[in-house]
C-alpha cells in the first residue's frame, strides 16, 4: 500500500489511478500530458467548430481521432448525417416556398 499524492488516501502500490479522488498517478497516464500531445486538429473544440462550419465534411476528423471510441464515432456519424439531411430538406422547402411567393408577387 502507498499514499495517493493528491488525496493522501491508501491505495494499492501498483495503482495507476486513485480510486478515491480519480487522479492518475503516473506521468504516462496523465490527461494533461495526453492533451498536450494531441495535435490541434484532433482537439474537441476544433472538431466541434469544423462540424458546425462544414457539417459532414468534417467526419474524417472524427474517424481519424484516436481518442474517440468506435461507438462514439458511429453515433456521431449517424447524428451528423441525419441532421445534415434534415437541414438540407428544410432549406429546399424554404427555397420552394420563396419561389411560390415570387410568382405571387409577379402576378400582382
JSON list of C-alpha atoms in Angstrom, two decimals:
[
{"chain": "A", "resi": 1, "resn": "UNK", "atom": "CA", "xyz": [0.00, 0.00, 0.00]},
{"chain": "A", "resi": 2, "resn": "UNK", "atom": "CA", "xyz": [1.04, 3.59, -0.61]},
{"chain": "A", "resi": 3, "resn": "UNK", "atom": "CA", "xyz": [-0.50, 7.02, -0.16]},
{"chain": "A", "resi": 4, "resn": "UNK", "atom": "CA", "xyz": [-2.06, 8.92, -3.04]},
{"chain": "A", "resi": 5, "resn": "UNK", "atom": "CA", "xyz": [-0.06, 12.14, -3.63]},
{"chain": "A", "resi": 6, "resn": "UNK", "atom": "CA", "xyz": [-3.28, 14.04, -4.36]},
{"chain": "A", "resi": 7, "resn": "UNK", "atom": "CA", "xyz": [-5.69, 12.98, -1.60]},
{"chain": "A", "resi": 8, "resn": "UNK", "atom": "CA", "xyz": [-3.38, 11.08, 0.81]},
{"chain": "A", "resi": 9, "resn": "UNK", "atom": "CA", "xyz": [-5.66, 8.01, 0.94]},
{"chain": "A", "resi": 10, "resn": "UNK", "atom": "CA", "xyz": [-4.20, 4.49, 0.99]},
{"chain": "A", "resi": 11, "resn": "UNK", "atom": "CA", "xyz": [-4.11, 2.82, -2.43]},
{"chain": "A", "resi": 12, "resn": "UNK", "atom": "CA", "xyz": [-2.51, -0.26, -3.95]},
{"chain": "A", "resi": 13, "resn": "UNK", "atom": "CA", "xyz": [1.18, 0.02, -4.73]},
{"chain": "A", "resi": 14, "resn": "UNK", "atom": "CA", "xyz": [0.67, -0.81, -8.42]},
{"chain": "A", "resi": 15, "resn": "UNK", "atom": "CA", "xyz": [-2.30, 1.55, -8.82]},
{"chain": "A", "resi": 16, "resn": "UNK", "atom": "CA", "xyz": [-2.41, 3.70, -11.94]},
{"chain": "A", "resi": 17, "resn": "UNK", "atom": "CA", "xyz": [-5.40, 5.80, -10.88]},
{"chain": "A", "resi": 18, "resn": "UNK", "atom": "CA", "xyz": [-6.57, 6.67, -7.37]},
{"chain": "A", "resi": 19, "resn": "UNK", "atom": "CA", "xyz": [-9.94, 5.08, -6.55]},
{"chain": "A", "resi": 20, "resn": "UNK", "atom": "CA", "xyz": [-10.73, 7.87, -4.07]},
{"chain": "A", "resi": 21, "resn": "UNK", "atom": "CA", "xyz": [-10.03, 11.09, -6.00]},
{"chain": "A", "resi": 22, "resn": "UNK", "atom": "CA", "xyz": [-9.77, 9.74, -9.58]},
{"chain": "A", "resi": 23, "resn": "UNK", "atom": "CA", "xyz": [-6.36, 11.28, -10.32]},
{"chain": "A", "resi": 24, "resn": "UNK", "atom": "CA", "xyz": [-3.85, 9.43, -12.48]},
{"chain": "A", "resi": 25, "resn": "UNK", "atom": "CA", "xyz": [-0.66, 8.62, -10.59]},
{"chain": "A", "resi": 26, "resn": "UNK", "atom": "CA", "xyz": [1.86, 8.11, -13.39]},
{"chain": "A", "resi": 27, "resn": "UNK", "atom": "CA", "xyz": [3.08, 10.69, -15.93]},
{"chain": "A", "resi": 28, "resn": "UNK", "atom": "CA", "xyz": [2.29, 8.34, -18.79]},
{"chain": "A", "resi": 29, "resn": "UNK", "atom": "CA", "xyz": [-1.43, 8.29, -17.99]},
{"chain": "A", "resi": 30, "resn": "UNK", "atom": "CA", "xyz": [-1.86, 11.97, -17.14]},
{"chain": "A", "resi": 31, "resn": "UNK", "atom": "CA", "xyz": [-4.78, 13.54, -19.01]},
{"chain": "A", "resi": 32, "resn": "UNK", "atom": "CA", "xyz": [-3.00, 16.90, -19.18]},
{"chain": "A", "resi": 33, "resn": "UNK", "atom": "CA", "xyz": [0.05, 15.30, -20.76]},
{"chain": "A", "resi": 34, "resn": "UNK", "atom": "CA", "xyz": [-2.00, 13.43, -23.33]},
{"chain": "A", "resi": 35, "resn": "UNK", "atom": "CA", "xyz": [-3.92, 16.63, -24.16]},
{"chain": "A", "resi": 36, "resn": "UNK", "atom": "CA", "xyz": [-0.65, 18.44, -24.88]},
{"chain": "A", "resi": 37, "resn": "UNK", "atom": "CA", "xyz": [0.48, 15.68, -27.24]},
{"chain": "A", "resi": 38, "resn": "UNK", "atom": "CA", "xyz": [-2.79, 15.77, -29.19]},
{"chain": "A", "resi": 39, "resn": "UNK", "atom": "CA", "xyz": [-2.44, 17.71, -32.46]},
{"chain": "A", "resi": 40, "resn": "UNK", "atom": "CA", "xyz": [-4.62, 20.81, -32.71]},
{"chain": "A", "resi": 41, "resn": "UNK", "atom": "CA", "xyz": [-6.78, 19.27, -35.43]},
{"chain": "A", "resi": 42, "resn": "UNK", "atom": "CA", "xyz": [-7.79, 16.37, -33.15]},
{"chain": "A", "resi": 43, "resn": "UNK", "atom": "CA", "xyz": [-8.87, 18.55, -30.22]},
{"chain": "A", "resi": 44, "resn": "UNK", "atom": "CA", "xyz": [-12.59, 18.59, -29.37]},
{"chain": "A", "resi": 45, "resn": "UNK", "atom": "CA", "xyz": [-13.03, 22.33, -29.79]},
{"chain": "A", "resi": 46, "resn": "UNK", "atom": "CA", "xyz": [-11.60, 22.33, -33.30]},
{"chain": "A", "resi": 47, "resn": "UNK", "atom": "CA", "xyz": [-13.70, 19.33, -34.37]},
{"chain": "A", "resi": 48, "resn": "UNK", "atom": "CA", "xyz": [-16.88, 20.95, -33.00]},
{"chain": "A", "resi": 49, "resn": "UNK", "atom": "CA", "xyz": [-16.14, 24.17, -34.91]},
{"chain": "A", "resi": 50, "resn": "UNK", "atom": "CA", "xyz": [-15.40, 22.15, -38.07]},
{"chain": "A", "resi": 51, "resn": "UNK", "atom": "CA", "xyz": [-18.64, 20.15, -37.80]},
{"chain": "A", "resi": 52, "resn": "UNK", "atom": "CA", "xyz": [-20.67, 23.33, -37.24]},
{"chain": "A", "resi": 53, "resn": "UNK", "atom": "CA", "xyz": [-18.94, 25.02, -40.20]},
{"chain": "A", "resi": 54, "resn": "UNK", "atom": "CA", "xyz": [-18.81, 22.32, -42.86]},
{"chain": "A", "resi": 55, "resn": "UNK", "atom": "CA", "xyz": [-21.07, 19.60, -41.47]},
{"chain": "A", "resi": 56, "resn": "UNK", "atom": "CA", "xyz": [-20.42, 16.10, -42.77]},
{"chain": "A", "resi": 57, "resn": "UNK", "atom": "CA", "xyz": [-17.21, 17.19, -44.49]},
{"chain": "A", "resi": 58, "resn": "UNK", "atom": "CA", "xyz": [-15.62, 17.16, -41.03]},
{"chain": "A", "resi": 59, "resn": "UNK", "atom": "CA", "xyz": [-16.44, 13.48, -40.40]},
{"chain": "A", "resi": 60, "resn": "UNK", "atom": "CA", "xyz": [-12.94, 12.23, -41.37]},
{"chain": "A", "resi": 61, "resn": "UNK", "atom": "CA", "xyz": [-11.53, 14.27, -38.49]},
{"chain": "A", "resi": 62, "resn": "UNK", "atom": "CA", "xyz": [-13.79, 12.37, -36.10]},
{"chain": "A", "resi": 63, "resn": "UNK", "atom": "CA", "xyz": [-12.86, 9.00, -37.59]},
{"chain": "A", "resi": 64, "resn": "UNK", "atom": "CA", "xyz": [-9.12, 9.70, -37.59]},
{"chain": "A", "resi": 65, "resn": "UNK", "atom": "CA", "xyz": [-9.15, 10.97, -33.98]},
{"chain": "A", "resi": 66, "resn": "UNK", "atom": "CA", "xyz": [-7.51, 8.22, -31.89]},
{"chain": "A", "resi": 67, "resn": "UNK", "atom": "CA", "xyz": [-9.13, 9.23, -28.56]},
{"chain": "A", "resi": 68, "resn": "UNK", "atom": "CA", "xyz": [-12.70, 8.67, -29.77]},
{"chain": "A", "resi": 69, "resn": "UNK", "atom": "CA", "xyz": [-14.11, 5.17, -29.30]},
{"chain": "A", "resi": 70, "resn": "UNK", "atom": "CA", "xyz": [-15.81, 3.30, -32.15]},
{"chain": "A", "resi": 71, "resn": "UNK", "atom": "CA", "xyz": [-19.37, 3.54, -30.71]},
{"chain": "A", "resi": 72, "resn": "UNK", "atom": "CA", "xyz": [-18.96, 7.32, -30.36]},
{"chain": "A", "resi": 73, "resn": "UNK", "atom": "CA", "xyz": [-17.65, 7.58, -33.92]},
{"chain": "A", "resi": 74, "resn": "UNK", "atom": "CA", "xyz": [-20.62, 5.64, -35.28]},
{"chain": "A", "resi": 75, "resn": "UNK", "atom": "CA", "xyz": [-23.12, 7.58, -33.18]},
{"chain": "A", "resi": 76, "resn": "UNK", "atom": "CA", "xyz": [-21.68, 10.97, -34.12]},
{"chain": "A", "resi": 77, "resn": "UNK", "atom": "CA", "xyz": [-21.64, 10.00, -37.79]},
{"chain": "A", "resi": 78, "resn": "UNK", "atom": "CA", "xyz": [-25.30, 8.99, -37.73]},
{"chain": "A", "resi": 79, "resn": "UNK", "atom": "CA", "xyz": [-26.35, 12.15, -35.86]},
{"chain": "A", "resi": 80, "resn": "UNK", "atom": "CA", "xyz": [-24.37, 14.46, -38.16]},
{"chain": "A", "resi": 81, "resn": "UNK", "atom": "CA", "xyz": [-25.68, 12.80, -41.32]},
{"chain": "A", "resi": 82, "resn": "UNK", "atom": "CA", "xyz": [-29.31, 12.84, -40.16]},
{"chain": "A", "resi": 83, "resn": "UNK", "atom": "CA", "xyz": [-29.05, 16.45, -39.02]},
{"chain": "A", "resi": 84, "resn": "UNK", "atom": "CA", "xyz": [-27.45, 17.44, -42.33]},
{"chain": "A", "resi": 85, "resn": "UNK", "atom": "CA", "xyz": [-30.21, 15.69, -44.27]},
{"chain": "A", "resi": 86, "resn": "UNK", "atom": "CA", "xyz": [-32.94, 17.44, -42.21]},
{"chain": "A", "resi": 87, "resn": "UNK", "atom": "CA", "xyz": [-31.29, 20.83, -42.69]},
{"chain": "A", "resi": 88, "resn": "UNK", "atom": "CA", "xyz": [-30.95, 20.19, -46.44]},
{"chain": "A", "resi": 89, "resn": "UNK", "atom": "CA", "xyz": [-34.63, 19.25, -46.73]},
{"chain": "A", "resi": 90, "resn": "UNK", "atom": "CA", "xyz": [-35.63, 22.34, -44.73]},
{"chain": "A", "resi": 91, "resn": "UNK", "atom": "CA", "xyz": [-33.52, 24.56, -46.98]},
{"chain": "A", "resi": 92, "resn": "UNK", "atom": "CA", "xyz": [-35.02, 23.07, -50.13]},
{"chain": "A", "resi": 93, "resn": "UNK", "atom": "CA", "xyz": [-38.55, 23.55, -48.78]},
{"chain": "A", "resi": 94, "resn": "UNK", "atom": "CA", "xyz": [-37.77, 27.18, -47.91]},
{"chain": "A", "resi": 95, "resn": "UNK", "atom": "CA", "xyz": [-36.48, 27.78, -51.45]},
{"chain": "A", "resi": 96, "resn": "UNK", "atom": "CA", "xyz": [-39.66, 26.25, -52.89]},
{"chain": "A", "resi": 97, "resn": "UNK", "atom": "CA", "xyz": [-41.85, 28.49, -50.72]},
{"chain": "A", "resi": 98, "resn": "UNK", "atom": "CA", "xyz": [-39.84, 31.57, -51.71]},
{"chain": "A", "resi": 99, "resn": "UNK", "atom": "CA", "xyz": [-40.28, 30.72, -55.40]},
{"chain": "A", "resi": 100, "resn": "UNK", "atom": "CA", "xyz": [-44.05, 30.50, -54.87]},
{"chain": "A", "resi": 101, "resn": "UNK", "atom": "CA", "xyz": [-44.09, 33.90, -53.16]},
{"chain": "A", "resi": 102, "resn": "UNK", "atom": "CA", "xyz": [-42.12, 35.45, -56.04]},
{"chain": "A", "resi": 103, "resn": "UNK", "atom": "CA", "xyz": [-44.62, 34.03, -58.51]},
{"chain": "A", "resi": 104, "resn": "UNK", "atom": "CA", "xyz": [-47.48, 35.54, -56.47]},
{"chain": "A", "resi": 105, "resn": "UNK", "atom": "CA", "xyz": [-45.76, 38.93, -56.37]},
{"chain": "A", "resi": 106, "resn": "UNK", "atom": "CA", "xyz": [-45.14, 38.89, -60.14]},
{"chain": "A", "resi": 107, "resn": "UNK", "atom": "CA", "xyz": [-48.81, 38.14, -60.73]},
{"chain": "A", "resi": 108, "resn": "UNK", "atom": "CA", "xyz": [-49.97, 41.31, -58.95]}
]
